[in-house]
Amino acid sequence: DQQVKQNSPSLSVQEGRISILNCDYTNSMFDYFLWYKKYPAEGPTFLISISSIKDKNEDGRFTVFLNKSAKHLSLHIVPSQPGDSAVYFCAARAGSQGNLIFGKGTKLSVKP
Amino acid sequence: GAVVSQHPSWVICKSGTSVKIECRSLDFQATTMFWYRQFPKQSLMLMATSNEGSKATYEQGVEKDKFLINHASLTLSTLTVTSAHPEDSSFYICSARKASGIDTQYFGPGTRLTVL
């Protein structure tokens, strides 16, 4: 049973436009959510996170939105840049000592 | 920053041999280190969690006798794949959680294991 789902395996966006990556979860005990960016043959890099007590967190071009009632979060990248092309993983955990549960990732391609 | 290194970055070995992968937190102490495995186009699957000085906790379905984990210090954890077989070929990634500060996991660059 997949507790964290990224239903879009890939997304293609034009440079300068907005990229929206979606993530759904099933476990209501999750209270912390993270987005990681991963290039091929490299480990994931932490991008941005959000606590369940918030509904939005912004860091530069990256904004994460959390809808607890829908058990849904999204990562917005605006404006998108070619260097943003990578696989983006959504992750969630329950409690500060909980293990991270990852989605399968969404491959973002930003076209010049 | 928080840097985690892995060594080697890639390894090719014959079936039946053992392979050791090292994971080091270079600029912070890690109370907990994690080992993940990733198959192509799949998610990162947690294999085990290790705390310094204690036995690792393995996820269901992961053979502890096959994937030996040693967390000898606050900056080093090792994963040994014993008697490797072709189905063990995968991308192995470690991560480390800081002992203090922001509770975020930092990932190593991964190790590509190919068993012939």
PDB file of C-alpha atoms in Angstrom:
ATOM      1  CA  ASP A   1       0.000   0.000   0.000  1.00  0.00           C
ATOM      2  CA  GLN A   2       1.552   3.236  -1.145  1.00  0.00           C
ATOM      3  CA  GLN A   3       1.188   5.904   1.512  1.00  0.00           C
ATOM      4  CA  VAL A   4       2.680   8.681  -0.605  1.00  0.00           C
ATOM      5  CA  LYS A   5       1.603   8.913  -4.215  1.00  0.00           C
ATOM      6  CA  GLN A   6       2.895  10.958  -7.080  1.00  0.00           C
ATOM      7  CA  ASN A   7       0.528  10.044  -9.868  1.00  0.00           C
ATOM      8  CA  SER A   8       2.314  11.902 -12.649  1.00  0.00           C
ATOM      9  CA  PRO A   9       5.537  10.142 -13.610  1.00  0.00           C
ATOM     10  CA  SER A  10       6.553  13.050 -15.826  1.00  0.00           C
ATOM     11  CA  LEU A  11       5.822  16.696 -16.535  1.00  0.00           C
ATOM     12  CA  SER A  12       7.032  18.943 -19.321  1.00  0.00           C
ATOM     13  CA  VAL A  13       6.938  22.733 -18.969  1.00  0.00           C
ATOM     14  CA  GLN A  14       8.166  25.669 -21.015  1.00  0.00           C
ATOM     15  CA  GLU A  15      10.906  27.813 -19.527  1.00  0.00           C
ATOM     16  CA  GLY A  16       9.468  30.776 -17.646  1.00  0.00           C
ATOM     17  CA  ARG A  17       6.126  29.112 -16.985  1.00  0.00           C
ATOM     18  CA  ILE A  18       4.928  27.584 -13.740  1.00  0.00           C
ATOM     19  CA  SER A  19       5.625  23.951 -12.858  1.00  0.00           C
ATOM     20  CA  ILE A  20       3.148  22.286 -10.526  1.00  0.00           C
ATOM     21  CA  LEU A  21       4.063  18.929  -9.033  1.00  0.00           C
ATOM     22  CA  ASN A  22       1.432  17.079  -7.076  1.00  0.00           C
ATOM     23  CA  CYS A  23       1.542  14.606  -4.221  1.00  0.00           C
ATOM     24  CA  ASP A  24      -1.182  12.753  -2.332  1.00  0.00           C
ATOM     25  CA  TYR A  25      -0.912  10.842   0.905  1.00  0.00           C
ATOM     26  CA  THR A  26      -3.108   8.452   2.807  1.00  0.00           C
ATOM     27  CA  ASN A  27      -1.695   8.387   6.325  1.00  0.00           C
ATOM     28  CA  SER A  28      -3.352  11.049   8.488  1.00  0.00           C
ATOM     29  CA  MET A  29      -0.531  10.698  11.017  1.00  0.00           C
ATOM     30  CA  PHE A  30       1.911  12.367   8.652  1.00  0.00           C
ATOM     31  CA  ASP A  31       2.791  15.775  10.069  1.00  0.00           C
ATOM     32  CA  TYR A  32       5.811  16.838   8.055  1.00  0.00           C
ATOM     33  CA  PHE A  33       6.257  16.882   4.313  1.00  0.00           C
ATOM     34  CA  LEU A  34       9.348  17.408   2.219  1.00  0.00           C
ATOM     35  CA  TRP A  35      10.283  17.774  -1.408  1.00  0.00           C
ATOM     36  CA  TYR A  36      13.581  16.476  -2.739  1.00  0.00           C
ATOM     37  CA  LYS A  37      15.178  17.044  -6.110  1.00  0.00           C
ATOM     38  CA  LYS A  38      17.261  14.322  -7.694  1.00  0.00           C
ATOM     39  CA  TYR A  39      19.551  14.306 -10.698  1.00  0.00           C
ATOM     40  CA  PRO A  40      20.514  11.003 -12.373  1.00  0.00           C
ATOM     41  CA  ALA A  41      23.136   8.993 -10.488  1.00  0.00           C
ATOM     42  CA  GLU A  42      23.060  11.420  -7.581  1.00  0.00           C
ATOM     43  CA  GLY A  43      21.411  11.373  -4.182  1.00  0.00           C
ATOM     44  CA  PRO A  44      18.305  13.464  -3.498  1.00  0.00           C
ATOM     45  CA  THR A  45      18.791  17.054  -2.414  1.00  0.00           C
ATOM     46  CA  PHE A  46      16.441  18.632   0.091  1.00  0.00           C
ATOM     47  CA  LEU A  47      14.418  21.405  -1.503  1.00  0.00           C
ATOM     48  CA  ILE A  48      11.637  22.619   0.750  1.00  0.00           C
ATOM     49  CA  SER A  49       9.428  21.330   3.539  1.00  0.00           C
ATOM     50  CA  ILE A  50       6.181  22.126   5.289  1.00  0.00           C
ATOM     51  CA  SER A  51       4.746  21.277   8.660  1.00  0.00           C
ATOM     52  CA  SER A  52       1.161  20.141   8.955  1.00  0.00           C
ATOM     53  CA  ILE A  53       0.332  23.235  10.997  1.00  0.00           C
ATOM     54  CA  LYS A  54       0.920  25.379   7.927  1.00  0.00           C
ATOM     55  CA  ASP A  55      -0.739  25.462   4.548  1.00  0.00           C
ATOM     56  CA  LYS A  56       1.966  27.258   2.620  1.00  0.00           C
ATOM     57  CA  ASN A  57       5.726  27.641   2.692  1.00  0.00           C
ATOM     58  CA  GLU A  58       7.678  29.726   0.243  1.00  0.00           C
ATOM     59  CA  ASP A  59      11.367  29.815  -0.558  1.00  0.00           C
ATOM     60  CA  GLY A  60      12.359  31.869  -3.550  1.00  0.00           C
ATOM     61  CA  ARG A  61      10.924  30.319  -6.694  1.00  0.00           C
ATOM     62  CA  PHE A  62       9.615  27.322  -4.767  1.00  0.00           C
ATOM     63  CA  THR A  63       6.316  27.226  -2.890  1.00  0.00           C
ATOM     64  CA  VAL A  64       4.743  24.212  -1.268  1.00  0.00           C
ATOM     65  CA  PHE A  65       1.020  24.137  -0.554  1.00  0.00           C
ATOM     66  CA  LEU A  66      -0.602  21.707   1.846  1.00  0.00           C
ATOM     67  CA  ASN A  67      -4.297  20.799   1.879  1.00  0.00           C
ATOM     68  CA  LYS A  68      -4.733  18.587   4.901  1.00  0.00           C
ATOM     69  CA  SER A  69      -8.410  17.884   4.369  1.00  0.00           C
ATOM     70  CA  ALA A  70      -7.663  16.596   0.886  1.00  0.00           C
ATOM     71  CA  LYS A  71      -4.384  14.958   1.987  1.00  0.00           C
ATOM     72  CA  HIS A  72      -2.729  16.704  -0.899  1.00  0.00           C
ATOM     73  CA  LEU A  73       0.336  18.831  -1.349  1.00  0.00           C
ATOM     74  CA  SER A  74       1.865  20.512  -4.325  1.00  0.00           C
ATOM     75  CA  LEU A  75       5.154  22.101  -5.246  1.00  0.00           C
ATOM     76  CA  HIS A  76       5.050  25.205  -7.426  1.00  0.00           C
ATOM     77  CA  ILE A  77       8.135  26.379  -9.265  1.00  0.00           C
ATOM     78  CA  VAL A  78       7.874  29.771 -10.894  1.00  0.00           C
ATOM     79  CA  PRO A  79       9.428  30.768 -13.148  1.00  0.00           C
ATOM     80  CA  SER A  80      10.673  27.365 -14.258  1.00  0.00           C
ATOM     81  CA  GLN A  81      14.244  27.153 -15.515  1.00  0.00           C
ATOM     82  CA  PRO A  82      15.995  24.465 -17.584  1.00  0.00           C
ATOM     83  CA  GLY A  83      18.202  23.725 -14.579  1.00  0.00           C
ATOM     84  CA  ASP A  84      15.089  22.664 -12.678  1.00  0.00           C
ATOM     85  CA  SER A  85      14.871  19.586 -14.895  1.00  0.00           C
ATOM     86  CA  ALA A  86      15.189  16.641 -12.511  1.00  0.00           C
ATOM     87  CA  VAL A  87      13.135  14.055 -10.673  1.00  0.00           C
ATOM     88  CA  TYR A  88      11.199  15.487  -7.755  1.00  0.00           C
ATOM     89  CA  PHE A  89      10.302  13.267  -4.829  1.00  0.00           C
ATOM     90  CA  CYS A  90       7.621  14.015  -2.310  1.00  0.00           C
ATOM     91  CA  ALA A  91       8.213  12.568   1.155  1.00  0.00           C
ATOM     92  CA  ALA A  92       6.276  12.481   4.399  1.00  0.00           C
ATOM     93  CA  ARG A  93       6.864  11.392   7.949  1.00  0.00           C
ATOM     94  CA  ALA A  94       4.893  10.950  11.141  1.00  0.00           C
ATOM     95  CA  GLY A  95       6.572  12.600  14.110  1.00  0.00           C
ATOM     96  CA  SER A  96      10.094  13.962  14.367  1.00  0.00           C
ATOM     97  CA  GLN A  97      11.579  10.469  14.612  1.00  0.00           C
ATOM     98  CA  GLY A  98       9.416   8.933  11.936  1.00  0.00           C
ATOM     99  CA  ASN A  99      11.002   7.505   8.826  1.00  0.00           C
ATOM    100  CA  LEU A 100      10.560   9.298   5.552  1.00  0.00           C
ATOM    101  CA  ILE A 101       8.118   7.683   3.162  1.00  0.00           C
ATOM    102  CA  PHE A 102       8.781   8.608  -0.440  1.00  0.00           C
ATOM    103  CA  GLY A 103       6.598   8.830  -3.493  1.00  0.00           C
ATOM    104  CA  LYS A 104       7.800   7.386  -6.799  1.00  0.00           C
ATOM    105  CA  GLY A 105       8.874  10.766  -8.100  1.00  0.00           C
ATOM    106  CA  THR A 106       7.913  13.005 -10.997  1.00  0.00           C
ATOM    107  CA  LYS A 107      10.381  13.741 -13.751  1.00  0.00           C
ATOM    108  CA  LEU A 108      10.234  17.422 -14.638  1.00  0.00           C
ATOM    109  CA  SER A 109      11.549  18.614 -17.977  1.00  0.00           C
ATOM    110  CA  VAL A 110      11.797  22.352 -18.530  1.00  0.00           C
ATOM    111  CA  LYS A 111      12.157  23.216 -22.209  1.00  0.00           C
ATOM    112  CA  PRO A 112      14.125  26.314 -23.233  1.00  0.00           C
TER     113      PRO A 112
ATOM    114  CA  GLY B   1      26.139  22.895   4.800  1.00  0.00           C
ATOM    115  CA  ALA B   2      25.458  19.273   5.509  1.00  0.00           C
ATOM    116  CA  VAL B   3      27.468  16.967   3.309  1.00  0.00           C
ATOM    117  CA  VAL B   4      27.125  13.225   3.118  1.00  0.00           C
ATOM    118  CA  SER B   5      29.568  11.195   1.076  1.00  0.00           C
ATOM    119  CA  GLN B   6      29.422   7.625  -0.174  1.00  0.00           C
ATOM    120  CA  HIS B   7      32.195   5.411  -1.343  1.00  0.00           C
ATOM    121  CA  PRO B   8      32.478   3.911  -3.852  1.00  0.00           C
ATOM    122  CA  SER B   9      30.236   5.763  -6.270  1.00  0.00           C
ATOM    123  CA  TRP B  10      29.988   2.661  -8.424  1.00  0.00           C
ATOM    124  CA  VAL B  11      31.134  -0.928  -8.152  1.00  0.00           C
ATOM    125  CA  ILE B  12      31.012  -3.975 -10.382  1.00  0.00           C
ATOM    126  CA  CYS B  13      31.511  -7.355  -8.766  1.00  0.00           C
ATOM    127  CA  LYS B  14      31.160 -11.033  -9.504  1.00  0.00           C
ATOM    128  CA  SER B  15      28.258 -13.031  -8.188  1.00  0.00           C
ATOM    129  CA  GLY B  16      29.013 -14.510  -4.775  1.00  0.00           C
ATOM    130  CA  THR B  17      31.382 -11.794  -3.618  1.00  0.00           C
ATOM    131  CA  SER B  18      30.729  -9.254  -0.881  1.00  0.00           C
ATOM    132  CA  VAL B  19      30.711  -5.515  -1.363  1.00  0.00           C
ATOM    133  CA  LYS B  20      31.070  -2.825   1.293  1.00  0.00           C
ATOM    134  CA  ILE B  21      29.657   0.660   0.847  1.00  0.00           C
ATOM    135  CA  GLU B  22      30.657   3.488   3.171  1.00  0.00           C
ATOM    136  CA  CYS B  23      28.522   6.452   4.139  1.00  0.00           C
ATOM    137  CA  ARG B  24      30.047   9.416   5.928  1.00  0.00           C
ATOM    138  CA  SER B  25      28.624  12.655   7.249  1.00  0.00           C
ATOM    139  CA  LEU B  26      31.458  15.064   6.585  1.00  0.00           C
ATOM    140  CA  ASP B  27      30.550  18.162   8.546  1.00  0.00           C
ATOM    141  CA  PHE B  28      28.049  17.056  11.138  1.00  0.00           C
ATOM    142  CA  GLN B  29      27.353  14.270  13.571  1.00  0.00           C
ATOM    143  CA  ALA B  30      24.558  11.932  12.627  1.00  0.00           C
ATOM    144  CA  THR B  31      22.690  10.114  15.342  1.00  0.00           C
ATOM    145  CA  THR B  32      20.792   8.154  12.745  1.00  0.00           C
ATOM    146  CA  MET B  33      21.717   6.952   9.291  1.00  0.00           C
ATOM    147  CA  PHE B  34      19.435   5.362   6.749  1.00  0.00           C
ATOM    148  CA  TRP B  35      20.048   3.043   3.830  1.00  0.00           C
ATOM    149  CA  TYR B  36      17.793   3.154   0.797  1.00  0.00           C
ATOM    150  CA  ARG B  37      17.629   1.213  -2.401  1.00  0.00           C
ATOM    151  CA  GLN B  38      16.251   2.528  -5.655  1.00  0.00           C
ATOM    152  CA  PHE B  39      15.290   0.518  -8.717  1.00  0.00           C
ATOM    153  CA  PRO B  40      14.856   2.290 -12.059  1.00  0.00           C
ATOM    154  CA  LYS B  41      11.773   4.499 -12.152  1.00  0.00           C
ATOM    155  CA  GLN B  42      10.870   3.446  -8.639  1.00  0.00           C
ATOM    156  CA  SER B  43      10.757   5.204  -5.333  1.00  0.00           C
ATOM    157  CA  LEU B  44      13.461   5.189  -2.732  1.00  0.00           C
ATOM    158  CA  MET B  45      12.799   2.163  -0.569  1.00  0.00           C
ATOM    159  CA  LEU B  46      14.053   2.259   2.985  1.00  0.00           C
ATOM    160  CA  MET B  47      16.109  -0.817   3.783  1.00  0.00           C
ATOM    161  CA  ALA B  48      17.241  -0.133   7.314  1.00  0.00           C
ATOM    162  CA  THR B  49      17.782   2.484   9.958  1.00  0.00           C
ATOM    163  CA  SER B  50      20.903   2.511  12.063  1.00  0.00           C
ATOM    164  CA  ASN B  51      21.762   4.369  15.216  1.00  0.00           C
ATOM    165  CA  GLU B  52      25.330   4.795  16.368  1.00  0.00           C
ATOM    166  CA  GLY B  53      26.437   1.997  18.617  1.00  0.00           C
ATOM    167  CA  SER B  54      23.331  -0.119  18.274  1.00  0.00           C
ATOM    168  CA  LYS B  55      21.947  -2.732  15.921  1.00  0.00           C
ATOM    169  CA  ALA B  56      20.230  -1.618  12.780  1.00  0.00           C
ATOM    170  CA  THR B  57      16.477  -1.852  12.380  1.00  0.00           C
ATOM    171  CA  TYR B  58      15.579  -3.539   9.132  1.00  0.00           C
ATOM    172  CA  GLU B  59      12.422  -2.996   7.126  1.00  0.00           C
ATOM    173  CA  GLN B  60      10.160  -5.898   6.402  1.00  0.00           C
ATOM    174  CA  GLY B  61      11.458  -8.079   3.625  1.00  0.00           C
ATOM    175  CA  VAL B  62      15.090  -6.966   3.949  1.00  0.00           C
ATOM    176  CA  GLU B  63      17.437  -9.792   4.921  1.00  0.00           C
ATOM    177  CA  LYS B  64      19.621  -8.665   7.787  1.00  0.00           C
ATOM    178  CA  ASP B  65      22.148 -11.422   7.162  1.00  0.00           C
ATOM    179  CA  LYS B  66      22.532 -10.370   3.571  1.00  0.00           C
ATOM    180  CA  PHE B  67      22.702  -6.621   4.105  1.00  0.00           C
ATOM    181  CA  LEU B  68      25.013  -6.070   7.049  1.00  0.00           C
ATOM    182  CA  ILE B  69      24.951  -2.594   8.518  1.00  0.00           C
ATOM    183  CA  ASN B  70      27.471  -1.202  10.942  1.00  0.00           C
ATOM    184  CA  HIS B  71      27.179   2.269  12.436  1.00  0.00           C
ATOM    185  CA  ALA B  72      30.514   2.496  14.178  1.00  0.00           C
ATOM    186  CA  SER B  73      30.604   6.215  14.849  1.00  0.00           C
ATOM    187  CA  LEU B  74      28.520   9.358  14.589  1.00  0.00           C
ATOM    188  CA  THR B  75      29.978  10.024  11.152  1.00  0.00           C
ATOM    189  CA  LEU B  76      30.266   6.596   9.557  1.00  0.00           C
ATOM    190  CA  SER B  77      27.907   3.815   8.583  1.00  0.00           C
ATOM    191  CA  THR B  78      28.692   0.892   6.316  1.00  0.00           C
ATOM    192  CA  LEU B  79      26.478  -1.416   4.296  1.00  0.00           C
ATOM    193  CA  THR B  80      27.910  -4.755   3.261  1.00  0.00           C
ATOM    194  CA  VAL B  81      26.084  -6.744   0.624  1.00  0.00           C
ATOM    195  CA  THR B  82      27.143 -10.308   1.304  1.00  0.00           C
ATOM    196  CA  SER B  83      27.241 -13.001  -1.366  1.00  0.00           C
ATOM    197  CA  ALA B  84      25.907 -10.570  -3.934  1.00  0.00           C
ATOM    198  CA  HIS B  85      23.729 -11.812  -6.777  1.00  0.00           C
ATOM    199  CA  PRO B  86      22.589 -10.089  -9.975  1.00  0.00           C
ATOM    200  CA  GLU B  87      19.222  -9.258  -8.402  1.00  0.00           C
ATOM    201  CA  ASP B  88      21.090  -7.161  -5.834  1.00  0.00           C
ATOM    202  CA  SER B  89      22.174  -4.812  -8.608  1.00  0.00           C
ATOM    203  CA  SER B  90      20.676  -1.457  -7.740  1.00  0.00           C
ATOM    204  CA  PHE B  91      21.360   2.105  -6.688  1.00  0.00           C
ATOM    205  CA  TYR B  92      22.050   2.287  -2.951  1.00  0.00           C
ATOM    206  CA  ILE B  93      21.687   5.619  -1.208  1.00  0.00           C
ATOM    207  CA  CYS B  94      22.450   6.505   2.368  1.00  0.00           C
ATOM    208  CA  SER B  95      21.205   9.467   4.325  1.00  0.00           C
ATOM    209  CA  ALA B  96      22.081  10.956   7.671  1.00  0.00           C
ATOM    210  CA  ARG B  97      20.018  12.856  10.163  1.00  0.00           C
ATOM    211  CA  LYS B  98      21.674  15.563  12.205  1.00  0.00           C
ATOM    212  CA  ALA B  99      22.007  15.127  15.922  1.00  0.00           C
ATOM    213  CA  SER B 100      20.798  18.666  16.446  1.00  0.00           C
ATOM    214  CA  GLY B 101      19.279  21.563  14.585  1.00  0.00           C
ATOM    215  CA  ILE B 102      16.781  21.228  11.772  1.00  0.00           C
ATOM    216  CA  ASP B 103      15.568  17.687  11.671  1.00  0.00           C
ATOM    217  CA  THR B 104      16.196  16.962   8.052  1.00  0.00           C
ATOM    218  CA  GLN B 105      17.820  14.037   6.332  1.00  0.00           C
ATOM    219  CA  TYR B 106      20.761  14.682   4.062  1.00  0.00           C
ATOM    220  CA  PHE B 107      21.459  12.210   1.325  1.00  0.00           C
ATOM    221  CA  GLY B 108      24.652  10.844  -0.080  1.00  0.00           C
ATOM    222  CA  PRO B 109      25.295  10.733  -3.828  1.00  0.00           C
ATOM    223  CA  GLY B 110      24.498   7.034  -4.048  1.00  0.00           C
ATOM    224  CA  THR B 111      26.398   3.922  -5.088  1.00  0.00           C
ATOM    225  CA  ARG B 112      25.596   2.026  -8.255  1.00  0.00           C
ATOM    226  CA  LEU B 113      26.141  -1.700  -7.664  1.00  0.00           C
ATOM    227  CA  THR B 114      26.262  -4.063 -10.619  1.00  0.00           C
ATOM    228  CA  VAL B 115      26.611  -7.752  -9.911  1.00  0.00           C
ATOM    229  CA  LEU B 116      27.663  -9.865 -12.867  1.00  0.00           C
TER     230      LEU B 116
END
